[in-house]
XYZ file of C-alpha atoms in Angstrom:
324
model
C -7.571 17.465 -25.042
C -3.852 18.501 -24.208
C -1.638 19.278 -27.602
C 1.362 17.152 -28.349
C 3.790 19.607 -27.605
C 2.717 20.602 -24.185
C 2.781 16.760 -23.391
C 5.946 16.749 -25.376
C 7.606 19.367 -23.043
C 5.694 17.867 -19.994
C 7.296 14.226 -20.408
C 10.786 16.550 -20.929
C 10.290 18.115 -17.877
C 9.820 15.057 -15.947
C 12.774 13.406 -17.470
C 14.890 15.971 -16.187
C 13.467 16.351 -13.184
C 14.209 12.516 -12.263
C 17.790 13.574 -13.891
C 18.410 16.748 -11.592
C 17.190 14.467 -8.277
C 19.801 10.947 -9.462
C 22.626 13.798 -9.922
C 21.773 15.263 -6.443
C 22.281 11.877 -4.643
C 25.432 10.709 -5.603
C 27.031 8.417 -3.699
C 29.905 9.684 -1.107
C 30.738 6.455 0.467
C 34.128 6.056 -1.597
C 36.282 7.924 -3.168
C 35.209 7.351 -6.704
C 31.742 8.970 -7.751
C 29.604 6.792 -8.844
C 26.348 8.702 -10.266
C 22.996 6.499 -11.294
C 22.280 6.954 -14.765
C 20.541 3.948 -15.818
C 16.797 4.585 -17.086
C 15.016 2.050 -18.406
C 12.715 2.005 -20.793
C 9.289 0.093 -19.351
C 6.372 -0.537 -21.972
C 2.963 0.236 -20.370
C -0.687 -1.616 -20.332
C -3.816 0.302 -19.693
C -2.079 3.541 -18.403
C 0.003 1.684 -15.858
C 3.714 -0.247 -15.405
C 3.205 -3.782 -17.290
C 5.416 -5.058 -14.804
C 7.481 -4.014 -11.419
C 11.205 -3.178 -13.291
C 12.725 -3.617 -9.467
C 12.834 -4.080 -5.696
C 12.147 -1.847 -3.472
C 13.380 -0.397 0.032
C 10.951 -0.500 2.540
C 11.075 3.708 2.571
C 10.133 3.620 -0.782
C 7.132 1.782 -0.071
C 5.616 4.853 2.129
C 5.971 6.682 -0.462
C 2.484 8.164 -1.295
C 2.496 9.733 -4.918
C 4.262 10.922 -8.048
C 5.163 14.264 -9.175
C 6.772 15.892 -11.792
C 6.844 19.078 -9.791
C 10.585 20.216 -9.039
C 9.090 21.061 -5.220
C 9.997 17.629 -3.329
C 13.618 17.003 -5.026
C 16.390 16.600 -2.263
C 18.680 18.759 -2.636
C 17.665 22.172 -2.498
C 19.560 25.301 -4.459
C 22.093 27.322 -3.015
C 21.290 31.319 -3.003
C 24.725 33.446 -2.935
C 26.082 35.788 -4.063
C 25.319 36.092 -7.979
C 22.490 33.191 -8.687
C 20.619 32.028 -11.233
C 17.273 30.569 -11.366
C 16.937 28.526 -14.546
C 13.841 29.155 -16.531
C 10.426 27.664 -15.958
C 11.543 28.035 -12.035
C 10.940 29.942 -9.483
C 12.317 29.813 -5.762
C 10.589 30.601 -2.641
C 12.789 31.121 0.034
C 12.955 30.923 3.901
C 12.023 34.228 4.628
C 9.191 33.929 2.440
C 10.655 36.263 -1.080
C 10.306 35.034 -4.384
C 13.074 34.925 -6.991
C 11.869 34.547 -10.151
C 14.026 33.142 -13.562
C 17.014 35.167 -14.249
C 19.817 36.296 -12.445
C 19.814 37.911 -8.751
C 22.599 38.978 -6.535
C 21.583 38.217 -3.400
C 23.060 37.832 0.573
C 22.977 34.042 1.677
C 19.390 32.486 2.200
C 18.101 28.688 1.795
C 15.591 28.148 -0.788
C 12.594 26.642 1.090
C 10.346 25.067 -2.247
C 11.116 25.175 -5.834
C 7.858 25.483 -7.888
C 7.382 25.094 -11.605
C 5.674 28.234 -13.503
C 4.508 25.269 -16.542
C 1.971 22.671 -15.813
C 3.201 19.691 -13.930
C 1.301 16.133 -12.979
C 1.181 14.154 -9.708
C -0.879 10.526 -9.789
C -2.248 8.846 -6.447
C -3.320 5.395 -6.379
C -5.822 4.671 -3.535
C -4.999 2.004 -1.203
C -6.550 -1.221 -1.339
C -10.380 -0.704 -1.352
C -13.392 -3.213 -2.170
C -15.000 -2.203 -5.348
C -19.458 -2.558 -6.246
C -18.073 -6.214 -7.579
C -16.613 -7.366 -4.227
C -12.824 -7.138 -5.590
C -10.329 -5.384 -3.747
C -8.847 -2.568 -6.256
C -6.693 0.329 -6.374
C -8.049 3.363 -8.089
C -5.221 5.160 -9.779
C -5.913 8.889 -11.122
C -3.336 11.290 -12.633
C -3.832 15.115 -11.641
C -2.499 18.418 -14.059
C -2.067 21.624 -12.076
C -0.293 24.778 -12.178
C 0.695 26.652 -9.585
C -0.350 30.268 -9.508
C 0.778 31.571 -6.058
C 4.517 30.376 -5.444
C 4.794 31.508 -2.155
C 1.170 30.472 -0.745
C 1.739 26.328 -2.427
C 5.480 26.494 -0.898
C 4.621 28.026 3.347
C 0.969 26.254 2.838
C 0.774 24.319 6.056
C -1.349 21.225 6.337
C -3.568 21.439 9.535
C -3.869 17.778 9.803
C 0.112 16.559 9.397
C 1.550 19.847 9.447
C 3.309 19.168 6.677
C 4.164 22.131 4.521
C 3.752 23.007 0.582
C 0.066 22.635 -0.584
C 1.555 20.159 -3.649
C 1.385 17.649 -1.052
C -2.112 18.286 0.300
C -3.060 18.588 -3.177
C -2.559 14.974 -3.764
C -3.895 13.910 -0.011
C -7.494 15.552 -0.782
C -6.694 13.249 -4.561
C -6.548 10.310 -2.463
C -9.693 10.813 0.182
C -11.826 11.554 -2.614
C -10.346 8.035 -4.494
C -11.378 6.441 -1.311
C -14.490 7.525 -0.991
C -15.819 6.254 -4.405
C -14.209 3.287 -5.074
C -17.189 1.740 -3.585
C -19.218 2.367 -6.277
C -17.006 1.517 -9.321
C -17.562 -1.481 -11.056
C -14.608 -3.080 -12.273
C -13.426 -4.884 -15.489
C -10.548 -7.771 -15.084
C -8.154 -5.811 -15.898
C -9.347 -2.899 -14.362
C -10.475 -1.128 -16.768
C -14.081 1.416 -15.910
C -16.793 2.577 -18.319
C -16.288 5.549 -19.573
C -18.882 7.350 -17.988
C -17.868 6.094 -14.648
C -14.304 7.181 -14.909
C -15.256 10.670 -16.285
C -17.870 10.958 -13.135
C -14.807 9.946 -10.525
C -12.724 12.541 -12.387
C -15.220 15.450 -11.984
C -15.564 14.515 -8.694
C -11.714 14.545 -7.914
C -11.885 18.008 -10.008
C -14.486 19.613 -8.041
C -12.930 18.618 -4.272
C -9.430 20.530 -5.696
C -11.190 23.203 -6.744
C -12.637 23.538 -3.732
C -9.486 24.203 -2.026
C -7.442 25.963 -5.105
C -7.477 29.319 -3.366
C -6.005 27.743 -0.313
C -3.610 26.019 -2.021
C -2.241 28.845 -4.803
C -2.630 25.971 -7.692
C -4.966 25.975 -10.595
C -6.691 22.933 -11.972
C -6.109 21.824 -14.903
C -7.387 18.391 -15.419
C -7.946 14.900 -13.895
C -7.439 11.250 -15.895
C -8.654 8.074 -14.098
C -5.991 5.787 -15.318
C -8.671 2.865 -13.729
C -9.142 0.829 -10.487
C -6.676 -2.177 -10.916
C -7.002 -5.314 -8.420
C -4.454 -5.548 -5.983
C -2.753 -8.855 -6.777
C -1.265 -6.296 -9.556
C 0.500 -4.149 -7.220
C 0.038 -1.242 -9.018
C 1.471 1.328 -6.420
C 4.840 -0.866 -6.353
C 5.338 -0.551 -9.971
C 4.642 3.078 -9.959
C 6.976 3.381 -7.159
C 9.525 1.176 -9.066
C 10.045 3.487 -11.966
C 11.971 6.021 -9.586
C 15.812 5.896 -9.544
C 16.842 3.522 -6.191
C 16.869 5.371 -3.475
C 20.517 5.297 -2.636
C 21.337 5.757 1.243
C 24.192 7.862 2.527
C 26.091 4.319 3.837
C 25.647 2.309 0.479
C 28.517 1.758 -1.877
C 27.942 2.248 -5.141
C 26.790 -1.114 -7.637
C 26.569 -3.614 -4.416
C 30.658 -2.957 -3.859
C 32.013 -2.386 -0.306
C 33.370 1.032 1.079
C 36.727 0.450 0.317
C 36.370 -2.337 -2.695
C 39.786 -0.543 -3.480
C 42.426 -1.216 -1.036
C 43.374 -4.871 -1.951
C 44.639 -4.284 -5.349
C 45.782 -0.515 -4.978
C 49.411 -0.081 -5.531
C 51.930 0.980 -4.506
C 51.808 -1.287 -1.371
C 51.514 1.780 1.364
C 47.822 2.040 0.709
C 47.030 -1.496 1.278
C 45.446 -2.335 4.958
C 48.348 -4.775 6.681
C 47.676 -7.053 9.130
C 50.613 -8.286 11.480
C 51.431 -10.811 13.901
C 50.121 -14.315 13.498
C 47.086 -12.571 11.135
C 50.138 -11.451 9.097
C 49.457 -12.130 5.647
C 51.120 -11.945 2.271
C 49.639 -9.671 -0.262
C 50.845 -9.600 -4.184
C 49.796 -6.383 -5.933
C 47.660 -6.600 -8.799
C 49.705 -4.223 -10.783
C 53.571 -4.357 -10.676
C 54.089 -0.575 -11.223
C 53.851 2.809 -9.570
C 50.260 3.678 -11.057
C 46.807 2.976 -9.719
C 44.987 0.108 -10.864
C 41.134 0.758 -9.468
C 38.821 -1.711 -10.859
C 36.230 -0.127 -13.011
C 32.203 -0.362 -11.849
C 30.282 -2.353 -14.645
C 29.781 1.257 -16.342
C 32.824 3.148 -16.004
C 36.331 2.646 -17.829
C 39.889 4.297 -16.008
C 42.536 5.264 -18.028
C 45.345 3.357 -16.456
C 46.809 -0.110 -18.109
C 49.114 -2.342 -17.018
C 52.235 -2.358 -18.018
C 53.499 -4.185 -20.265
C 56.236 -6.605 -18.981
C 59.597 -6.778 -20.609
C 60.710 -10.199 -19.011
C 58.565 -13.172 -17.266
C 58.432 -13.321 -13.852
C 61.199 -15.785 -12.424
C 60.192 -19.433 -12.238
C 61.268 -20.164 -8.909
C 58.663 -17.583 -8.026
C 55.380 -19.317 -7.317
C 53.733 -16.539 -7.056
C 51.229 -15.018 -10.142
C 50.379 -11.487 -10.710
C 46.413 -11.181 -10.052
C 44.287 -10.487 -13.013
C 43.318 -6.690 -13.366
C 40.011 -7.136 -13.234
């Protein structure tokens, strides 16, 4: 049974893993940085999402498991100069050296895989399979390793995709072996499996690993069979789901354009002008000197308008625009 605190410090760990990978992709597409910082809080039933919290892109629904590991985050570490590798890390680079937690002077390199010295958890849900009771399930299991050979797990090449770091292939052999038994589970309605079934698919998933720990630099540490859920629940899209949005290098940040901006920016020279007969006449939003940008939903600017001394004349038809 694991203790509280290392699940304590695991759950931590994945937190700010999911933290470290929403900071990495913020969005460039405008001038004002937008970061995602939004995590919701999602009750769940029987091990598993009680519902799918959003929608996703069709990338994200190739994507084949979970991790907690730091090993698959998107943007990699820079090495130069004086660096330092916060603790519980350690880097493998390109040219296949290790640099371990602490601080290193070192000449320019790129960090090829960044593996976690603690525990960390992946889960793989098998794709839709016919159980013993006819139903079409997905068998969902939840793997603890540790990885005891950075720099085998991070240049680990995968004969079949050629795919490197042995993380991956870790959770590929997880998902062959889920596929090969599902077959011979029988399934509650809410997929839910006797407890000596579940604790025979986990020894089973345990053993194939084991098998190939050597190869792989990681150390087993234990297997949970969350269940075998039927597919109307789309299980693997609620998993999926819990993941920040993946945020593409063209999309503006909370659904606004590229340049939401340059209608109510004053003074006037930054506004886009249109001339001939698609001239058009274009009333600031703010009568002063200062910048005005509207505010996303979750961010407040400093700027105000000003206040106004005297009404606007009343042969002027025209009305200042609302600020936001």
């Amino acid at each position: 049974m694991r203790s509280i605190s290392s699940l304590t410090s695991l759950v931590a760990r994945q937190n700010r893993s999911r933290a470290v990978a929403a900071f990495a992709q913020i969005r460039h597409s405008h001038g004002l940085v937008v970061p995602y910082t939004h995590v919701a809080v999602t009750p769940f039933v029987n091990g598993v999402p009680s519902e799918q919290v959003r929608e996703l892109h069709p990338v994200e629904k190739k994507w084949d498991f979970w991790t907690s590991s730091d090993a698959f985050l998107g943007a990699k570490p820079t090495v130069w100069g004086l660096t330092q590798v916060p603790y519980g890390e350690v880097w493998v680079l390109e040219n296949g050296s290790v640099l371990k937690e602490g601080n290193h002077i070192c000449l320019p390199s790129k960090v090829k895989a960044v593996k976690n010295v603690h525990t960390v958890s992946f889960g793989v849900v098998s794709p839709a399979l016919k159980s013993q009771d006819g139903v079409s399930v997905n068998a969902y299991a939840v793997v603890y390793i540790k990885v005891t050979d950075a720099v085998k797990s991070a240049l680990y090449v995968d004969p079949e995709s050629n795919n490197f770091d042995s993380e991956r292939a870790a959770a590929k052999v997880v998902k062959r072996t889920l596929e090969q038994n599902v077959a011979t589970l029988s399934v509650g309605s809410s997929g839910s499996l006797l407890d000596s079934a579940a604790s025979a698919l986990a020894q089973k998933v345990e053993s194939a690993l084991k098998a190939k720990s050597a190869d792989y630099g990681i150390e087993v540490e234990g297997v949970e069979i969350r269940g075998a859920f039927p597919a109307s629940l789309n299980i693997p899209d609620r998993l999926r789901a819990l993941d920040p949005p993946l945020l593409l290098d063209d999309q503006a940040g909370h659904g606004l354009a590229a340049d939401y901006w340059t209608s109510v920016l004053t003074p006037a020279f930054f506004q886009k002008y249109k001339y001939g007969s698609r001239k058009e006449v274009v009333t600031p939003a703010a009568v002063s000197l200062e910048w005005s940008i509207p505010s996303p939903p979750d961010y407040h600017h400093f700027n105000e308008l000003p206040r106004q001394n005297s009404e606007p004349a009343s042969d002027d038809k025209k009305k200042l625009a609302a600020a936001h």
